[in-house]
Short mmCIF file of C-alpha atoms and ligand atoms in Angstrom, two decimals:
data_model
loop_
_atom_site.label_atom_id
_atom_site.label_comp_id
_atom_site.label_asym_id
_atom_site.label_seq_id
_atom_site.Cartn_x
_atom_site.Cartn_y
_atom_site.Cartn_z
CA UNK O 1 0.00 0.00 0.00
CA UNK O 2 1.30 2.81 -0.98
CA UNK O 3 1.52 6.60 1.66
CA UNK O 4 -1.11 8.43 -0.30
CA UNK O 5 -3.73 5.46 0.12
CA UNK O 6 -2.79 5.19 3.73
CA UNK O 7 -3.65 8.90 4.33
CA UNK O 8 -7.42 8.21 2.49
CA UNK O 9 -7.64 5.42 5.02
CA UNK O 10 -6.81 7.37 8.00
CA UNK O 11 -8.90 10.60 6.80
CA UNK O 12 -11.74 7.87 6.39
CA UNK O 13 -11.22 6.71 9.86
CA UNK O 14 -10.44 10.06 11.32
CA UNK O 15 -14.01 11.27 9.90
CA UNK O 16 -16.18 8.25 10.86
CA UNK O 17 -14.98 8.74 14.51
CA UNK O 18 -15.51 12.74 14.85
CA UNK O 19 -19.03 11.51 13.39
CA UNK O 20 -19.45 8.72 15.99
CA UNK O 21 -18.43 11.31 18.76
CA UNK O 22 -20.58 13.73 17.03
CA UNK O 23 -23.65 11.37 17.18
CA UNK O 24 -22.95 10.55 21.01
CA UNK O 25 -24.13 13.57 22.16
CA UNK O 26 -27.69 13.85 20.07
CA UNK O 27 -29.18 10.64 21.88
CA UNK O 28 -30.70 11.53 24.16
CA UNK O 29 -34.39 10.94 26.32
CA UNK O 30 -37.54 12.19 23.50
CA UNK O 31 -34.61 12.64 20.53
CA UNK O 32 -35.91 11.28 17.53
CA UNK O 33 -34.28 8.58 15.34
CA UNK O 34 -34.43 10.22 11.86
CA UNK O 35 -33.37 13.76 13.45
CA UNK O 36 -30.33 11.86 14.99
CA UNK O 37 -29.28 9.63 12.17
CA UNK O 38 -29.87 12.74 9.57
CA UNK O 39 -28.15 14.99 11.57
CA UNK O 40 -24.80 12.56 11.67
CA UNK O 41 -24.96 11.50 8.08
CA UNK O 42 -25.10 15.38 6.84
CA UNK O 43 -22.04 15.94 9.68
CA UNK O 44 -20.23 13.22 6.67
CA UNK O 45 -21.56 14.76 3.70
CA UNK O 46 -20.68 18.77 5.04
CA UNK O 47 -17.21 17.45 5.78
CA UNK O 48 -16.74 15.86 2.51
CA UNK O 49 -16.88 12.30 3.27
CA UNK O 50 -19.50 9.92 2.20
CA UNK O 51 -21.72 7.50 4.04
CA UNK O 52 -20.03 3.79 3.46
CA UNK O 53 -23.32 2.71 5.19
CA UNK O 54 -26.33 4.62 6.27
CA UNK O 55 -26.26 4.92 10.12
CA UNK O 56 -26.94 2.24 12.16
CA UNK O 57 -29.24 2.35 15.42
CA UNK O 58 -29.53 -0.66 17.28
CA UNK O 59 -31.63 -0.52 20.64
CA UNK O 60 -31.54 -2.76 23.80
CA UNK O 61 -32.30 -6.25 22.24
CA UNK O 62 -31.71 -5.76 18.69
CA UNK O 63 -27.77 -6.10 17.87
CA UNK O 64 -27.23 -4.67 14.81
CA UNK O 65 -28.38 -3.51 11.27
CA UNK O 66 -31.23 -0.75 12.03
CA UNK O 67 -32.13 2.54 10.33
CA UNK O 68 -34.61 4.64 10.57
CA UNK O 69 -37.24 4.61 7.38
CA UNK O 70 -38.34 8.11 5.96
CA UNK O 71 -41.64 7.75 8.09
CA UNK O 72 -39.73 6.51 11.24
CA UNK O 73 -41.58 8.23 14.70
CA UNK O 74 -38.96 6.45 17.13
CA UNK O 75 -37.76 8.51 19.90
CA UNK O 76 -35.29 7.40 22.23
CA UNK O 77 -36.12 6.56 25.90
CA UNK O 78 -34.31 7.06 29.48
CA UNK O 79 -32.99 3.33 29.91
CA UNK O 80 -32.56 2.96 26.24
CA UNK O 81 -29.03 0.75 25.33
CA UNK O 82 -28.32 2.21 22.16
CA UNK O 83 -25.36 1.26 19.54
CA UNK O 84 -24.57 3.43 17.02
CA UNK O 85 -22.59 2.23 14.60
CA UNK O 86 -21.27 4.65 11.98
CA UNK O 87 -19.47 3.85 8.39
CA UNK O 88 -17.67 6.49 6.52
CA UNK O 89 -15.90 6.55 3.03
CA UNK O 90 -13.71 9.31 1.14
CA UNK O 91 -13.09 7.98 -2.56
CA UNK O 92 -13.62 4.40 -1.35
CA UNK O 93 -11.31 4.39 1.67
CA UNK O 94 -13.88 2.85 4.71
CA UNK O 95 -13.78 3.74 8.19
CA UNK O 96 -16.10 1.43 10.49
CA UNK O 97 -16.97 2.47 14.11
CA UNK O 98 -19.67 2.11 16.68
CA UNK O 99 -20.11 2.74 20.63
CA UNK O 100 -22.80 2.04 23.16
CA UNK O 101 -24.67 4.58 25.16
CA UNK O 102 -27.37 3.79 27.62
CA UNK O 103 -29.27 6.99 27.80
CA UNK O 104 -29.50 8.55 31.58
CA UNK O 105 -28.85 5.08 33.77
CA UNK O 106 -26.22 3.07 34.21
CA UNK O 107 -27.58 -0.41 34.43
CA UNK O 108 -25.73 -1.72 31.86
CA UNK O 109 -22.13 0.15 32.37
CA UNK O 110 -20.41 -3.19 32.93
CA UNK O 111 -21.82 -4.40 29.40
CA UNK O 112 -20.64 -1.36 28.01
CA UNK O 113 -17.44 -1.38 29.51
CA UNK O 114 -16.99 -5.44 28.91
CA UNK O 115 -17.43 -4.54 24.59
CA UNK O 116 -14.75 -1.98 25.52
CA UNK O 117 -12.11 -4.00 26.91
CA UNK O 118 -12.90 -6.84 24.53
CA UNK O 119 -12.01 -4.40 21.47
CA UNK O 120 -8.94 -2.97 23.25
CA UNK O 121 -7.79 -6.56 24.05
CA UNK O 122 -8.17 -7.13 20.08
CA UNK O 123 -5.97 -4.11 19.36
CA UNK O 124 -3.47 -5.11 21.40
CA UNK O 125 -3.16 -8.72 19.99
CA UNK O 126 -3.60 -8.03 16.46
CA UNK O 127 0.00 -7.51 14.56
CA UNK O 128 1.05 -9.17 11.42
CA UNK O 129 1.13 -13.30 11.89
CA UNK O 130 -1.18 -13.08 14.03
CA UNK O 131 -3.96 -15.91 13.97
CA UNK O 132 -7.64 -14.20 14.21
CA UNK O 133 -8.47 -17.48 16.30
CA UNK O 134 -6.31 -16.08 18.99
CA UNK O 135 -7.84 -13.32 18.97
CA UNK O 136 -11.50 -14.77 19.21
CA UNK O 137 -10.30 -16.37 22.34
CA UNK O 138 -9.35 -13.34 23.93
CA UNK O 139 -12.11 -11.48 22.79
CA UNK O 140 -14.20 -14.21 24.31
CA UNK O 141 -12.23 -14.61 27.78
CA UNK O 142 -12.98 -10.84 28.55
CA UNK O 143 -16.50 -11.28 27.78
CA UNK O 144 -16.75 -13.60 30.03
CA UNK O 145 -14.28 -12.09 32.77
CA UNK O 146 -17.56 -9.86 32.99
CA UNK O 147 -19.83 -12.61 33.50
CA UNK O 148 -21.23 -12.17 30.09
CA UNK O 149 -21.63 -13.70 26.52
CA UNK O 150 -19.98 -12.92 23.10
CA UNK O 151 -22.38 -12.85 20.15
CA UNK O 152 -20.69 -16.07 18.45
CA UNK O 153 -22.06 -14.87 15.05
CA UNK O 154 -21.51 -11.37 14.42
CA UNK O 155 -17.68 -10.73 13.75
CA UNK O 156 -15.70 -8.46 12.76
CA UNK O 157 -14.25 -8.13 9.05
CA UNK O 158 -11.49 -7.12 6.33
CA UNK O 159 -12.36 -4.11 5.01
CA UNK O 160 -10.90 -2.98 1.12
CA UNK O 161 -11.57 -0.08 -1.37
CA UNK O 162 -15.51 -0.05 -1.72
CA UNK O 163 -16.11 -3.62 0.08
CA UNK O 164 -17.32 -3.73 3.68
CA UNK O 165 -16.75 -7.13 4.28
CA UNK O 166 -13.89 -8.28 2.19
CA UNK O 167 -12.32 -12.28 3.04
CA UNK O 168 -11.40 -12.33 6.91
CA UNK O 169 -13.57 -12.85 9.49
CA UNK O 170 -12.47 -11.85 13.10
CA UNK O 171 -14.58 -14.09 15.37
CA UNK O 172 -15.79 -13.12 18.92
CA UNK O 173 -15.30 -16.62 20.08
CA UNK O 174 -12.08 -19.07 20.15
CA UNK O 175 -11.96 -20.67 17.04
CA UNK O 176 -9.12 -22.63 14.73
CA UNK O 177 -8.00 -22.43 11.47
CA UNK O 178 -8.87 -18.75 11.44
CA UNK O 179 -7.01 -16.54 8.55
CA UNK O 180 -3.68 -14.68 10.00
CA UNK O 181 -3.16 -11.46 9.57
CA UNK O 182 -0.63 -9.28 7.84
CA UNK O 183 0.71 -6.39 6.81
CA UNK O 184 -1.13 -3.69 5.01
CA UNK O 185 -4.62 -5.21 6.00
CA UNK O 186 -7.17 -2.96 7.06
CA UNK O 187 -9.53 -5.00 9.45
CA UNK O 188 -12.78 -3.97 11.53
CA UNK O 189 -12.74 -5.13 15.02
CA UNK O 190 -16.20 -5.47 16.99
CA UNK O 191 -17.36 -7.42 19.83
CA UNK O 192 -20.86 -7.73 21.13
CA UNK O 193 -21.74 -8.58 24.48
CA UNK O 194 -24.76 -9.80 25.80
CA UNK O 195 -26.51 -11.18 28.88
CA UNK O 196 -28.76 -13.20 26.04
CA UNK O 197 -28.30 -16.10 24.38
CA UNK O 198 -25.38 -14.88 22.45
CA UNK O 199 -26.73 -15.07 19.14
CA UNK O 200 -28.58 -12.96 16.58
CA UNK O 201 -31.32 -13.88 14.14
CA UNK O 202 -34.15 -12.43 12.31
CA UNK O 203 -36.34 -11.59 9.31
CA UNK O 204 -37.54 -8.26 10.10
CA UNK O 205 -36.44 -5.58 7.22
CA UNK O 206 -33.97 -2.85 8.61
CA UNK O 207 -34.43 0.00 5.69
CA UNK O 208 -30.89 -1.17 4.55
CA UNK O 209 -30.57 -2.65 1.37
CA UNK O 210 -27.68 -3.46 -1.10
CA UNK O 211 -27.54 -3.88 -4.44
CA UNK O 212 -27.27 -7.67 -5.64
CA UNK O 213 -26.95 -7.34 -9.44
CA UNK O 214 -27.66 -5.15 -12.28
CA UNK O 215 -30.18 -6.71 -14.72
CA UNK O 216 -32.52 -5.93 -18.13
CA UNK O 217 -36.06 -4.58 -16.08
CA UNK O 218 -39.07 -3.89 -18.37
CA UNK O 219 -39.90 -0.36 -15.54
CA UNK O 220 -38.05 2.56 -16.89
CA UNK O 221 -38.41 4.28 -13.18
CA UNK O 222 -37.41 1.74 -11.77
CA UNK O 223 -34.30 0.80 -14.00
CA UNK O 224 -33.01 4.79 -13.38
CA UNK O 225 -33.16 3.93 -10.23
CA UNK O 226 -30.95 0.88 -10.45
CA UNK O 227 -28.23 2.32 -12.30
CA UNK O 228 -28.08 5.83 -9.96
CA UNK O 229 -27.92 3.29 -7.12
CA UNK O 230 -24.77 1.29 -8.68
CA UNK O 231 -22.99 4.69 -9.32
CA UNK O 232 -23.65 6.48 -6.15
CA UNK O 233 -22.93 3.37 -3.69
CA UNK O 234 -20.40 1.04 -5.82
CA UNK O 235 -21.85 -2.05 -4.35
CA UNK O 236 -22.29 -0.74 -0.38
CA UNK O 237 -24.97 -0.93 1.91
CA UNK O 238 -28.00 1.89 1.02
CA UNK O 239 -31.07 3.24 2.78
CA UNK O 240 -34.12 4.04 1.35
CA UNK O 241 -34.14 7.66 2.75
CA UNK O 242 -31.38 8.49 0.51
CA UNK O 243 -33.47 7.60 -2.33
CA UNK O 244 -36.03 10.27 -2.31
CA UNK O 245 -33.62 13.01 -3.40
CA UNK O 246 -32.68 10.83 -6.54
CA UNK O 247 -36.65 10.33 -7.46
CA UNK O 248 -40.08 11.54 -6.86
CA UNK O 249 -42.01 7.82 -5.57
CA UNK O 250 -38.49 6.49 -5.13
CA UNK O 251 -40.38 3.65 -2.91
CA UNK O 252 -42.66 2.54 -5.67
CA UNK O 253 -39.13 1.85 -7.90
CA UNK O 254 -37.40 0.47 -4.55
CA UNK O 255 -40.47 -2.13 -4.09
CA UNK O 256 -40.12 -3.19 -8.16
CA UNK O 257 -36.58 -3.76 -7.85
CA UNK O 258 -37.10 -5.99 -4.45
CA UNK O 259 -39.15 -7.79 -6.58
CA UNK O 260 -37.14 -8.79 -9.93
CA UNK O 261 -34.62 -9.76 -7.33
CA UNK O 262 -31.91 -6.59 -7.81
CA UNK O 263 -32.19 -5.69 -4.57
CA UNK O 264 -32.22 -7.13 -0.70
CA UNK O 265 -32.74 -5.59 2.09
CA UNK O 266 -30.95 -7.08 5.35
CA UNK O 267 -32.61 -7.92 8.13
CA UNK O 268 -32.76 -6.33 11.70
CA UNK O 269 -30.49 -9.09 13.64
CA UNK O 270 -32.38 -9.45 17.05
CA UNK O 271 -30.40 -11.26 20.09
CA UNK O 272 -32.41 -14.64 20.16
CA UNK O 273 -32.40 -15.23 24.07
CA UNK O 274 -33.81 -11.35 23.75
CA UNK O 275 -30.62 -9.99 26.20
CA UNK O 276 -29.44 -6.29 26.36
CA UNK O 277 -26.45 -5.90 23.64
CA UNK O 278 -23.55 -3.38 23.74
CA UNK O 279 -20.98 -3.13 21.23
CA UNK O 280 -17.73 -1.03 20.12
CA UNK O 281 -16.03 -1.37 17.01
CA UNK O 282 -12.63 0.32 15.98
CA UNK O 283 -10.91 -0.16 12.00
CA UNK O 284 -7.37 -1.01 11.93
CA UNK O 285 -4.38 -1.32 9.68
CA UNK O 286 -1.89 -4.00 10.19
CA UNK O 287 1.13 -2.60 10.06
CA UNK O 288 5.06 -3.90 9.78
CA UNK O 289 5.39 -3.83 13.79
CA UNK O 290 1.79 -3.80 15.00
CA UNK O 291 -1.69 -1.84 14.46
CA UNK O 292 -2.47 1.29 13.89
CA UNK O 293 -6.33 2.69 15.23
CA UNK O 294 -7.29 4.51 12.10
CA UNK O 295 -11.27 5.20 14.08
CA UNK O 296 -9.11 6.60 16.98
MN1 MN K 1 -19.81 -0.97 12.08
MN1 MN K 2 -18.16 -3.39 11.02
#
């Protein structure tokens, strides 16, 4: 990887954190959802990054993948365990983050504090040779030094030019014959905690979709639609808010393309023994001696 690429990852990174830190302070007891995820995501676009994902709001017993809908009334509530997980891009170049607030108690500190220490425990492992199975284990040892449970499948990921989730996985739970990492990898680190069942499931649609390939359509609408989505988001995750501004009845082209099988939406993954999640999430590079916090 060459220095000029390096400095469009850590811009990314540097961005999607001021963003996350930014978003912190709006949630808050009565805020609403769409104010809070609109105000972050125009934070991005004022500061000249783009959204690698739109903004992701998962409360109490849902664990990830959550965005508010154009005719989303959610408010947030005293008590609420929120994770808000935040995905920035300049030209490509991702950066990946998330925290956990729990808005005006402190019931779940420990949880909070427990996804913490897991992540940091990552970063300090990870270095080039380095088998992800190792550090699964010790992501899953200070889980449970907490007296609580890793979500065994949500990991974290490789991250490369326009792809989210590129080859490695890094699991939240010991595991062999893991990939190892090396030098000049850019990886997303993120445990999940839970006092649940430690695993996520669901069917529910999130108002994230992504674009699964580009076909012939007989709907004209519908087929504009396709190809502004392939040039705006090169393949990454999309919400249908962001649609309106590219067409009038954008939902009416969204629903036809759903159906001819373009695009998916994913689903909201809900913890399946219906536990309290928290979560943090930092992107690193691997570099020659060690890591390098690019979210920091
Ligand atoms: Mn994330
Ligand atoms: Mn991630």
């Amino acid at each position: 990887m060459n220095s000029e690429e390096i400095l469009k990852w850590k811009e990314a990174g540097k961005l999607a954190r001021n963003a996350l830190n930014f978003g912190k302070t709006l949630i808050q007891n009565r805020a609403s959802m769409l104010d809070v995820t609109e105000s972050i995501e125009n934070f991005v676009i004022e500061k000249n990054g783009e959204l690698a994902f739109p903004t992701n709001l998962a409360v109490n017993n849902v664990g990830a993948h959550w965005t508010p809908s154009t005719k989303s009334k959610e408010i947030f509530h005293t008590g609420d365990v929120v994770k808000l997980d935040v995905g920035v891009h300049i030209e490509g170049y991702i950066g990946d983050n998330a925290l956990t607030v729990e808005i005006g108690s402190d019931k779940y500190s420990k949880m909070i504090e427990a996804s913490r220490e897991a992540l940091n425990t990552a970063i300090e492992i990870a270095s080039p040779g380095v088998n992800v199975g190792i550090i699964g284990q010790a992501v899953q040892d200070t889980i449970e030094g907490y007296g609580y449970r890793p979500i065994a499948n949500l990991t974290g990921h490789g991250i490369k030019r326009y792809n989210l989730h590129s080859g490695v996985s890094i699991p939240s739970i010991r595991e062999r014959g893991g990939s190892v990492l090396k030098s000049g990898d850019v990886v997303a680190i993120e445990p999940f905690v839970t006092d649940g069942a430690g695993r996520v499931g669901g069917k529910r649609n999130s108002n994230i979709y992504h674009l699964r390939q580009v076909r012939k359509i007989r709907d004209e609408k519908a087929t504009k639609l396709m190809m502004e989505i392939q040039d705006r988001y090169h393949g990454l995750p999309f919400a249908e808010r962001w649609l309106h501004s590219i067409q009038d009845d954008a939902t009416k082209s969204l629903q036809k393309l759903i159906r001819s099988g373009v695009v998916s939406y994913y689903p909201i993954l809900d913890e399946l023994g219906k536990g309290i999640v928290t979560q943090s999430e930092h992107t690193i590079m691997i570099t020659s001696s060690g890591v390098e916090v690019l979210t920091a």
